[in-house]
Amino acid sequence: MSGIDPSRAVYAGMKRAGIDFVASVPCVNLDCLIAMAASDPDTRHLPVTREEEGVGICAGAYLGGKRPALLMQNSGLGNSINALASLNRLYRIPLLLIISHRGGEGETIAGQIPMGRLTPALLEAMEIPRFAPDPSEAEEIVARAAKIAWAAGTPAAVLLEIQFWRGRSL
Amino acid sequence: MMKRIEAIAIIAQEAERQDALLVGNIGYPSRELYAVGDRPSNFYMLGSMGLASSIGLGLALARPDRRVIAIDGDGSVLMNLGSLATIADQRPKNYLLVILDNGCYGSTGCQPTCTCRRADLARIAEGAGNEVRIAGTEEELRKGLAERGVLVVKVEMGNAAVPVIDLSPEEIIGRFTKVSLLRASTWKEIVFVPKGSRSIRFQVMTPSSYDEKGIEEPTSLIPSGRWWVTATTLGVSASFRMVRL
């Protein structure tokens, strides 16, 4: 155990990146992070019904001058692919994707495994930069991912594995 | 029943009058909007079918000081029905979602949608928790465009013969964000009216165009002093530049 609270580390990175608008679809592993966003007076948080909807809302928020992030499970990446391409990529709209990556080591739900295995390749195919930090480097890497997203006008994804939430080095 | 392009022309006029940011749905609705009421403050969606209402919501939440209108269609709304619940949940005062319901997927050859038989988008939107109005006539449409929430407009099937939008995505977003990113503070001004000055004349600068429309008649007496000036009336934001007469 590294002693660093994984959710706090990620949220610190989001704050460092200037994220001030957060849309979320829950995952059990994102529970604390969502609560942090919801209780942050400097951040507009809203729960959304589907990840693709969140991509649209975040794009709108960007057009209005916000720095948005979307919190979701990797299953939601599948729900968002067209929007990430024909909205974000087309207009060069940046977005920070904070993704609970299920289906790997420690997964107990069979249904999570297929999409979990496909997630890195899907991001690769979509030319979305991706990062998979340890808790100890999460703050730094989340901030860097956002920096890349805003510099390049692209979504950037931070994949947080099951082991990440247990505070272990990967 | 109105043709869709007639409804869009009215929405464009009202959006201009309200100085609203306007999101146009993918396909023919955006093309018709471009043909009848192009403004830099129109965001034309070229992809991401279903997300007009979501883009509009995000924009409205990011800019509570600006009026935002999104033009959506029945086929697109049916693709993202959850959006109606999220909009109701957030209830932004500055946001109106207009659904132009022609009962078909107009841009792909008018294949019927479920609204041409039993599905009722006004009741779905209401059930999701929205304030909903229905417009069938030009007058009802103009009235509804002054409100917030969801406005459902039944329109005729069919597309107008309008060309594709000859702007690149970069151009669309570039000119849109020049307007949408303007902060109120950008056009707040400190004004000093000298002592003894009994009346002022003011000029209105709309943030989207920077057109100065001078108002010739002195409108009110302003006491001397320093003033931070902004105004929002009926969703119209403007800065006032005071000129001593």
Short mmCIF file of C-alpha atoms in Angstrom, two decimals:
data_model
loop_
_atom_site.label_atom_id
_atom_site.label_comp_id
_atom_site.label_asym_id
_atom_site.label_seq_id
_atom_site.Cartn_x
_atom_site.Cartn_y
_atom_site.Cartn_z
CA MET A 1 0.00 0.00 0.00
CA SER A 2 1.34 3.39 -0.90
CA GLY A 3 -0.64 5.32 1.71
CA ILE A 4 -1.98 7.77 -0.88
CA ASP A 5 -5.74 8.00 -1.17
CA PRO A 6 -6.34 7.12 -4.83
CA SER A 7 -9.49 9.26 -5.22
CA ARG A 8 -7.85 12.28 -3.57
CA ALA A 9 -4.82 11.93 -5.83
CA VAL A 10 -6.99 11.91 -8.96
CA TYR A 11 -9.07 14.83 -7.76
CA ALA A 12 -5.94 16.80 -6.89
CA GLY A 13 -4.78 16.25 -10.47
CA MET A 14 -8.10 17.44 -11.83
CA LYS A 15 -7.90 20.58 -9.69
CA ARG A 16 -4.34 21.19 -10.79
CA ALA A 17 -5.54 20.92 -14.39
CA GLY A 18 -8.17 23.58 -13.73
CA ILE A 19 -11.13 21.22 -14.21
CA ASP A 20 -14.24 23.15 -13.16
CA PHE A 21 -17.03 21.16 -14.81
CA VAL A 22 -17.65 17.46 -14.22
CA ALA A 23 -20.25 15.13 -15.70
CA SER A 24 -20.46 11.62 -14.32
CA VAL A 25 -21.98 8.20 -14.79
CA PRO A 26 -21.19 6.17 -11.69
CA CYS A 27 -18.97 3.18 -11.10
CA VAL A 28 -18.50 1.77 -7.62
CA ASN A 29 -14.82 2.72 -7.85
CA LEU A 30 -15.66 6.34 -8.73
CA ASP A 31 -17.93 6.82 -5.74
CA CYS A 32 -15.52 8.97 -3.69
CA LEU A 33 -14.36 10.97 -6.71
CA ILE A 34 -17.93 11.78 -7.71
CA ALA A 35 -18.69 12.86 -4.14
CA MET A 36 -15.63 15.16 -4.21
CA ALA A 37 -16.76 16.79 -7.44
CA ALA A 38 -20.34 17.12 -6.17
CA SER A 39 -19.26 18.83 -2.95
CA ASP A 40 -16.66 21.15 -4.52
CA PRO A 41 -18.09 24.69 -4.55
CA ASP A 42 -15.78 25.68 -7.41
CA THR A 43 -16.89 22.85 -9.67
CA ARG A 44 -20.17 22.35 -11.51
CA HIS A 45 -21.01 18.67 -11.24
CA LEU A 46 -23.93 16.96 -12.86
CA PRO A 47 -24.95 13.33 -13.06
CA VAL A 48 -25.87 12.29 -16.59
CA THR A 49 -27.92 9.36 -17.87
CA ARG A 50 -25.50 7.98 -20.42
CA GLU A 51 -21.85 8.60 -21.21
CA GLU A 52 -22.48 9.85 -24.74
CA GLU A 53 -24.83 12.46 -23.30
CA GLY A 54 -22.00 13.47 -20.97
CA VAL A 55 -19.67 13.92 -23.93
CA GLY A 56 -22.22 16.31 -25.50
CA ILE A 57 -22.75 18.25 -22.27
CA CYS A 58 -19.00 18.56 -21.70
CA ALA A 59 -18.54 19.80 -25.29
CA GLY A 60 -21.21 22.44 -24.67
CA ALA A 61 -19.55 23.44 -21.41
CA TYR A 62 -16.22 23.80 -23.24
CA LEU A 63 -17.92 26.09 -25.78
CA GLY A 64 -19.03 28.16 -22.81
CA GLY A 65 -15.50 28.47 -21.42
CA LYS A 66 -15.40 25.62 -18.88
CA ARG A 67 -12.73 22.95 -18.52
CA PRO A 68 -14.75 19.74 -18.40
CA ALA A 69 -14.04 16.18 -17.31
CA LEU A 70 -16.22 13.10 -17.73
CA LEU A 71 -16.10 10.42 -15.04
CA MET A 72 -17.25 7.01 -16.20
CA GLN A 73 -16.65 3.30 -16.32
CA ASN A 74 -14.87 1.95 -19.39
CA SER A 75 -18.17 0.37 -20.50
CA GLY A 76 -19.24 3.95 -21.20
CA LEU A 77 -16.46 4.40 -23.71
CA GLY A 78 -18.42 2.09 -25.99
CA ASN A 79 -21.46 4.33 -25.57
CA SER A 80 -19.44 7.42 -26.50
CA ILE A 81 -17.35 6.51 -29.48
CA ASN A 82 -19.33 8.27 -32.20
CA ALA A 83 -19.55 11.49 -30.20
CA LEU A 84 -15.85 11.43 -29.31
CA ALA A 85 -15.08 11.21 -33.03
CA SER A 86 -17.79 13.27 -34.74
CA LEU A 87 -17.97 15.98 -32.07
CA ASN A 88 -14.67 16.22 -30.14
CA ARG A 89 -12.36 15.13 -32.88
CA LEU A 90 -14.20 16.95 -35.66
CA TYR A 91 -14.18 20.33 -33.90
CA ARG A 92 -11.01 19.70 -31.86
CA ILE A 93 -12.84 19.93 -28.57
CA PRO A 94 -10.74 18.81 -25.58
CA LEU A 95 -12.09 16.56 -22.84
CA LEU A 96 -10.53 14.82 -19.86
CA LEU A 97 -11.88 11.27 -19.52
CA ILE A 98 -11.42 9.76 -16.06
CA ILE A 99 -12.23 6.10 -16.58
CA SER A 100 -12.66 3.35 -14.05
CA HIS A 101 -11.17 0.48 -16.01
CA ARG A 102 -12.90 -2.75 -15.10
CA GLY A 103 -12.37 -6.27 -16.33
CA GLY A 104 -8.70 -6.60 -15.35
CA GLU A 105 -6.94 -8.19 -12.36
CA GLY A 106 -9.35 -8.59 -9.45
CA GLU A 107 -12.51 -8.40 -11.55
CA THR A 108 -15.37 -10.44 -10.13
CA ILE A 109 -18.04 -9.70 -12.75
CA ALA A 110 -17.77 -11.71 -15.96
CA GLY A 111 -19.69 -9.10 -17.94
CA GLN A 112 -16.92 -6.55 -17.40
CA ILE A 113 -14.21 -8.67 -19.00
CA PRO A 114 -14.85 -8.33 -22.77
CA MET A 115 -15.11 -4.52 -22.82
CA GLY A 116 -12.33 -4.23 -20.25
CA ARG A 117 -9.96 -6.12 -22.52
CA LEU A 118 -10.96 -4.11 -25.57
CA THR A 119 -10.74 -0.68 -23.95
CA PRO A 120 -7.03 0.10 -24.52
CA ALA A 121 -7.25 -0.98 -28.16
CA LEU A 122 -10.38 1.11 -28.71
CA LEU A 123 -8.64 4.20 -27.35
CA GLU A 124 -5.63 3.39 -29.49
CA ALA A 125 -7.80 3.05 -32.61
CA MET A 126 -9.43 6.38 -31.84
CA GLU A 127 -6.03 8.02 -31.37
CA ILE A 128 -7.01 9.12 -27.87
CA PRO A 129 -3.94 9.45 -25.64
CA ARG A 130 -4.23 7.21 -22.59
CA PHE A 131 -2.51 6.97 -19.25
CA ALA A 132 -2.65 4.35 -16.50
CA PRO A 133 -1.02 5.81 -13.38
CA ASP A 134 -0.23 4.41 -9.93
CA PRO A 135 -1.82 6.30 -7.06
CA SER A 136 1.57 7.84 -6.25
CA GLU A 137 1.81 9.48 -9.68
CA ALA A 138 -1.90 9.98 -10.33
CA GLU A 139 -2.03 13.69 -9.49
CA GLU A 140 0.83 14.44 -11.84
CA ILE A 141 -0.45 12.25 -14.66
CA VAL A 142 -4.06 13.42 -14.51
CA ALA A 143 -2.83 17.01 -14.78
CA ARG A 144 -0.56 16.05 -17.67
CA ALA A 145 -3.38 14.25 -19.51
CA ALA A 146 -5.53 17.38 -19.29
CA LYS A 147 -2.66 19.52 -20.49
CA ILE A 148 -2.24 17.31 -23.55
CA ALA A 149 -5.99 17.32 -24.20
CA TRP A 150 -6.14 21.12 -24.16
CA ALA A 151 -2.95 21.62 -26.11
CA ALA A 152 -3.99 19.21 -28.87
CA GLY A 153 -7.77 19.75 -28.85
CA THR A 154 -8.50 16.08 -28.23
CA PRO A 155 -9.99 13.85 -25.56
CA ALA A 156 -7.37 12.26 -23.28
CA ALA A 157 -8.11 9.24 -21.11
CA VAL A 158 -6.84 8.25 -17.69
CA LEU A 159 -7.56 4.55 -17.09
CA LEU A 160 -7.78 3.62 -13.44
CA GLU A 161 -7.46 -0.13 -12.91
CA ILE A 162 -9.14 -2.16 -10.19
CA GLN A 163 -5.79 -2.40 -8.38
CA PHE A 164 -5.41 1.38 -8.51
CA TRP A 165 -8.34 1.81 -6.14
CA ARG A 166 -6.71 -0.60 -3.71
CA GLY A 167 -3.74 1.73 -3.63
CA ARG A 168 -1.32 -0.74 -5.17
CA SER A 169 1.43 -0.19 -7.66
CA LEU A 170 0.54 -1.73 -11.00
CA MET B 1 -48.86 23.32 -40.08
CA MET B 2 -45.61 25.20 -40.58
CA LYS B 3 -42.82 23.99 -42.78
CA ARG B 4 -39.70 23.26 -40.72
CA ILE B 5 -37.70 25.96 -42.48
CA GLU B 6 -40.42 28.51 -41.59
CA ALA B 7 -40.19 27.52 -37.93
CA ILE B 8 -36.39 27.69 -38.11
CA ALA B 9 -36.54 31.18 -39.64
CA ILE B 10 -38.68 32.35 -36.71
CA ILE B 11 -36.36 30.71 -34.18
CA ALA B 12 -33.38 32.41 -35.87
CA GLN B 13 -35.11 35.81 -35.70
CA GLU B 14 -36.03 35.39 -32.05
CA ALA B 15 -32.55 34.10 -31.21
CA GLU B 16 -31.06 37.19 -32.79
CA ARG B 17 -33.48 39.45 -30.96
CA GLN B 18 -32.65 37.72 -27.66
CA ASP B 19 -28.94 37.66 -28.51
CA ALA B 20 -29.09 33.92 -27.80
CA LEU B 21 -26.49 31.27 -28.49
CA LEU B 22 -28.17 28.80 -30.84
CA VAL B 23 -27.30 25.13 -31.36
CA GLY B 24 -28.49 23.66 -34.67
CA ASN B 25 -29.18 19.96 -35.01
CA ILE B 26 -27.28 17.76 -37.47
CA GLY B 27 -28.39 17.51 -41.09
CA TYR B 28 -31.08 19.57 -42.77
CA PRO B 29 -32.11 21.58 -39.69
CA SER B 30 -28.61 23.13 -39.49
CA ARG B 31 -28.54 23.60 -43.27
CA GLU B 32 -31.90 25.35 -43.19
CA LEU B 33 -30.75 27.49 -40.27
CA TYR B 34 -27.58 28.42 -42.16
CA ALA B 35 -29.67 29.37 -45.20
CA VAL B 36 -32.24 31.52 -43.40
CA GLY B 37 -30.46 32.92 -40.35
CA ASP B 38 -26.70 32.45 -40.28
CA ARG B 39 -24.95 34.17 -37.37
CA PRO B 40 -21.59 33.52 -35.71
CA SER B 41 -23.55 32.61 -32.58
CA ASN B 42 -25.06 29.58 -34.34
CA PHE B 43 -23.26 26.34 -33.58
CA TYR B 44 -23.93 23.96 -36.46
CA MET B 45 -23.68 20.31 -35.43
CA LEU B 46 -22.13 18.30 -38.26
CA GLY B 47 -22.04 14.95 -36.47
CA SER B 48 -22.91 13.37 -33.10
CA MET B 49 -26.60 12.82 -33.84
CA GLY B 50 -28.70 13.05 -30.70
CA LEU B 51 -26.50 15.49 -28.82
CA ALA B 52 -27.94 18.90 -29.75
CA SER B 53 -29.94 19.05 -26.52
CA SER B 54 -26.87 18.01 -24.51
CA ILE B 55 -24.53 20.52 -26.14
CA GLY B 56 -27.13 23.20 -25.45
CA LEU B 57 -27.45 22.11 -21.83
CA GLY B 58 -23.68 22.18 -21.25
CA LEU B 59 -23.49 25.61 -22.81
CA ALA B 60 -26.37 26.92 -20.71
CA LEU B 61 -24.80 25.59 -17.50
CA ALA B 62 -21.41 27.05 -18.42
CA ARG B 63 -22.90 30.45 -19.29
CA PRO B 64 -25.80 31.14 -16.94
CA ASP B 65 -25.56 34.78 -18.01
CA ARG B 66 -26.39 33.96 -21.64
CA ARG B 67 -29.61 32.83 -23.25
CA VAL B 68 -29.17 29.44 -24.98
CA ILE B 69 -31.56 27.78 -27.44
CA ALA B 70 -31.06 24.35 -29.01
CA ILE B 71 -32.95 23.18 -32.08
CA ASP B 72 -33.49 19.44 -31.99
CA GLY B 73 -35.59 16.96 -33.97
CA ASP B 74 -37.88 14.07 -33.06
CA GLY B 75 -35.50 11.41 -34.36
CA SER B 76 -32.56 12.95 -32.53
CA VAL B 77 -34.40 13.37 -29.24
CA LEU B 78 -35.58 9.75 -29.40
CA MET B 79 -31.89 8.80 -29.64
CA ASN B 80 -31.05 10.64 -26.39
CA LEU B 81 -34.21 10.60 -24.30
CA GLY B 82 -32.19 10.61 -21.09
CA SER B 83 -31.23 14.17 -21.95
CA LEU B 84 -34.81 15.27 -21.20
CA ALA B 85 -34.44 13.95 -17.65
CA THR B 86 -31.04 15.62 -17.18
CA ILE B 87 -32.36 18.96 -18.47
CA ALA B 88 -35.31 18.74 -16.07
CA ASP B 89 -32.96 17.80 -13.25
CA GLN B 90 -30.72 20.82 -13.85
CA ARG B 91 -33.51 23.26 -14.82
CA PRO B 92 -31.30 26.03 -16.18
CA LYS B 93 -33.30 29.25 -16.34
CA ASN B 94 -31.49 30.41 -19.45
CA TYR B 95 -32.12 27.34 -21.60
CA LEU B 96 -34.82 26.42 -24.08
CA LEU B 97 -34.86 23.16 -26.02
CA VAL B 98 -36.98 23.40 -29.17
CA ILE B 99 -38.00 20.06 -30.67
CA LEU B 100 -39.14 20.34 -34.28
CA ASP B 101 -41.24 17.21 -34.66
CA ASN B 102 -41.96 16.21 -38.25
CA GLY B 103 -42.53 12.53 -37.46
CA CYS B 104 -39.64 11.34 -39.59
CA TYR B 105 -35.89 11.14 -40.04
CA GLY B 106 -35.87 14.07 -42.44
CA SER B 107 -32.21 14.07 -43.40
CA THR B 108 -32.06 10.41 -44.36
CA GLY B 109 -35.12 10.16 -46.60
CA CYS B 110 -38.07 10.73 -44.27
CA GLN B 111 -38.30 7.26 -42.76
CA PRO B 112 -41.01 7.48 -40.06
CA THR B 113 -40.11 7.87 -36.37
CA CYS B 114 -42.26 6.64 -33.51
CA THR B 115 -43.74 10.14 -33.07
CA CYS B 116 -45.73 9.79 -36.29
CA ARG B 117 -47.85 7.13 -34.57
CA ARG B 118 -48.11 6.93 -30.79
CA ALA B 119 -45.02 8.43 -29.13
CA ASP B 120 -45.73 11.90 -27.75
CA LEU B 121 -42.55 13.87 -27.09
CA ALA B 122 -44.33 16.64 -25.20
CA ARG B 123 -45.68 14.12 -22.69
CA ILE B 124 -42.34 12.32 -22.52
CA ALA B 125 -40.58 15.63 -21.80
CA GLU B 126 -43.21 16.50 -19.23
CA GLY B 127 -42.91 13.10 -17.61
CA ALA B 128 -39.16 13.68 -17.38
CA GLY B 129 -39.95 16.74 -15.28
CA ASN B 130 -39.75 19.60 -17.77
CA GLU B 131 -41.91 22.65 -18.27
CA VAL B 132 -43.31 21.89 -21.72
CA ARG B 133 -45.15 24.01 -24.26
CA ILE B 134 -46.56 23.01 -27.63
CA ALA B 135 -46.64 25.30 -30.64
CA GLY B 136 -48.49 24.79 -33.88
CA THR B 137 -48.74 28.33 -35.19
CA GLU B 138 -46.25 31.12 -35.74
CA GLU B 139 -47.76 33.07 -32.86
CA GLU B 140 -47.51 30.13 -30.45
CA LEU B 141 -43.95 29.53 -31.58
CA ARG B 142 -42.91 33.15 -30.95
CA LYS B 143 -44.58 33.05 -27.55
CA GLY B 144 -42.93 29.76 -26.65
CA LEU B 145 -39.52 31.06 -27.68
CA ALA B 146 -39.63 33.55 -24.82
CA GLU B 147 -39.83 30.73 -22.27
CA ARG B 148 -37.50 28.11 -20.84
CA GLY B 149 -37.81 24.33 -20.68
CA VAL B 150 -38.98 22.38 -23.70
CA LEU B 151 -40.99 23.62 -26.66
CA VAL B 152 -42.41 21.01 -29.04
CA VAL B 153 -43.32 22.28 -32.50
CA LYS B 154 -45.17 20.06 -34.95
CA VAL B 155 -43.92 20.80 -38.45
CA GLU B 156 -44.47 19.41 -41.93
CA MET B 157 -42.36 16.58 -43.28
CA GLY B 158 -39.80 17.41 -45.90
CA ASN B 159 -36.63 19.43 -46.35
CA ALA B 160 -36.11 22.77 -48.07
CA ALA B 161 -33.78 22.80 -51.07
CA VAL B 162 -30.82 24.36 -49.28
CA PRO B 163 -27.13 23.71 -49.90
CA VAL B 164 -24.72 22.07 -47.48
CA ILE B 165 -22.99 24.40 -45.03
CA ASP B 166 -19.84 25.69 -46.69
CA LEU B 167 -18.05 26.37 -43.42
CA SER B 168 -15.36 24.04 -42.07
CA PRO B 169 -15.73 22.68 -38.53
CA GLU B 170 -12.83 24.98 -37.55
CA GLU B 171 -14.68 28.00 -38.93
CA ILE B 172 -17.93 27.03 -37.20
CA ILE B 173 -16.35 26.60 -33.78
CA GLY B 174 -13.90 29.47 -34.25
CA ARG B 175 -16.51 32.12 -34.90
CA PHE B 176 -18.93 30.60 -32.38
CA THR B 177 -16.47 30.65 -29.49
CA LYS B 178 -15.53 34.25 -30.26
CA VAL B 179 -19.07 34.97 -29.10
CA SER B 180 -19.68 32.21 -26.56
CA LEU B 181 -16.44 32.75 -24.66
CA LEU B 182 -16.94 36.48 -24.23
CA ARG B 183 -17.27 37.06 -20.52
CA ALA B 184 -19.64 39.65 -19.17
CA SER B 185 -16.64 41.37 -17.64
CA THR B 186 -15.18 41.87 -21.10
CA TRP B 187 -17.84 44.38 -21.86
CA LYS B 188 -18.53 45.83 -18.43
CA GLU B 189 -17.34 49.38 -18.33
CA ILE B 190 -16.73 51.86 -15.60
CA VAL B 191 -18.46 55.06 -16.56
CA PHE B 192 -18.04 58.42 -14.98
CA VAL B 193 -20.77 60.95 -15.52
CA PRO B 194 -19.46 64.41 -14.59
CA LYS B 195 -21.25 66.50 -11.99
CA GLY B 196 -23.85 68.79 -13.44
CA SER B 197 -24.54 66.48 -16.33
CA ARG B 198 -28.28 66.07 -16.23
CA SER B 199 -28.95 63.48 -18.79
CA ILE B 200 -27.17 60.85 -20.76
CA ARG B 201 -27.57 59.13 -24.06
CA PHE B 202 -26.60 55.55 -24.36
CA GLN B 203 -25.33 53.29 -27.04
CA VAL B 204 -25.92 49.57 -26.92
CA MET B 205 -23.16 47.22 -27.94
CA THR B 206 -24.35 43.67 -28.44
CA PRO B 207 -21.55 41.23 -27.70
CA SER B 208 -22.17 39.09 -30.78
CA SER B 209 -21.88 41.77 -33.38
CA TYR B 210 -20.35 44.78 -31.69
CA ASP B 211 -22.75 46.77 -33.81
CA GLU B 212 -23.35 50.04 -32.12
CA LYS B 213 -26.92 51.06 -32.23
CA GLY B 214 -27.13 54.54 -30.83
CA ILE B 215 -30.30 55.42 -29.02
CA GLU B 216 -30.99 59.04 -29.91
CA GLU B 217 -33.43 60.00 -27.20
CA PRO B 218 -32.00 60.66 -23.73
CA THR B 219 -33.60 57.90 -21.72
CA SER B 220 -32.98 58.68 -18.10
CA LEU B 221 -31.20 60.82 -15.58
CA ILE B 222 -28.08 59.20 -14.23
CA PRO B 223 -26.48 60.61 -11.09
CA SER B 224 -22.79 61.42 -11.22
CA GLY B 225 -20.43 58.72 -10.10
CA ARG B 226 -18.69 55.58 -11.14
CA TRP B 227 -20.81 52.84 -12.59
CA TRP B 228 -20.36 49.20 -13.35
CA VAL B 229 -22.84 48.54 -16.06
CA THR B 230 -24.32 45.34 -17.34
CA ALA B 231 -27.87 44.55 -18.22
CA THR B 232 -29.83 41.44 -18.94
CA THR B 233 -33.34 41.96 -20.15
CA LEU B 234 -35.33 39.15 -21.72
CA GLY B 235 -32.09 37.27 -22.14
CA VAL B 236 -30.57 40.15 -24.07
CA SER B 237 -27.19 41.06 -22.69
CA ALA B 238 -25.75 44.39 -23.59
CA SER B 239 -23.27 46.90 -22.33
CA PHE B 240 -24.15 50.54 -22.21
CA ARG B 241 -21.70 53.24 -23.07
CA MET B 242 -22.73 56.55 -21.57
CA VAL B 243 -22.18 59.74 -23.49
CA ARG B 244 -22.57 63.18 -21.98
CA LEU B 245 -25.03 65.30 -23.90
#
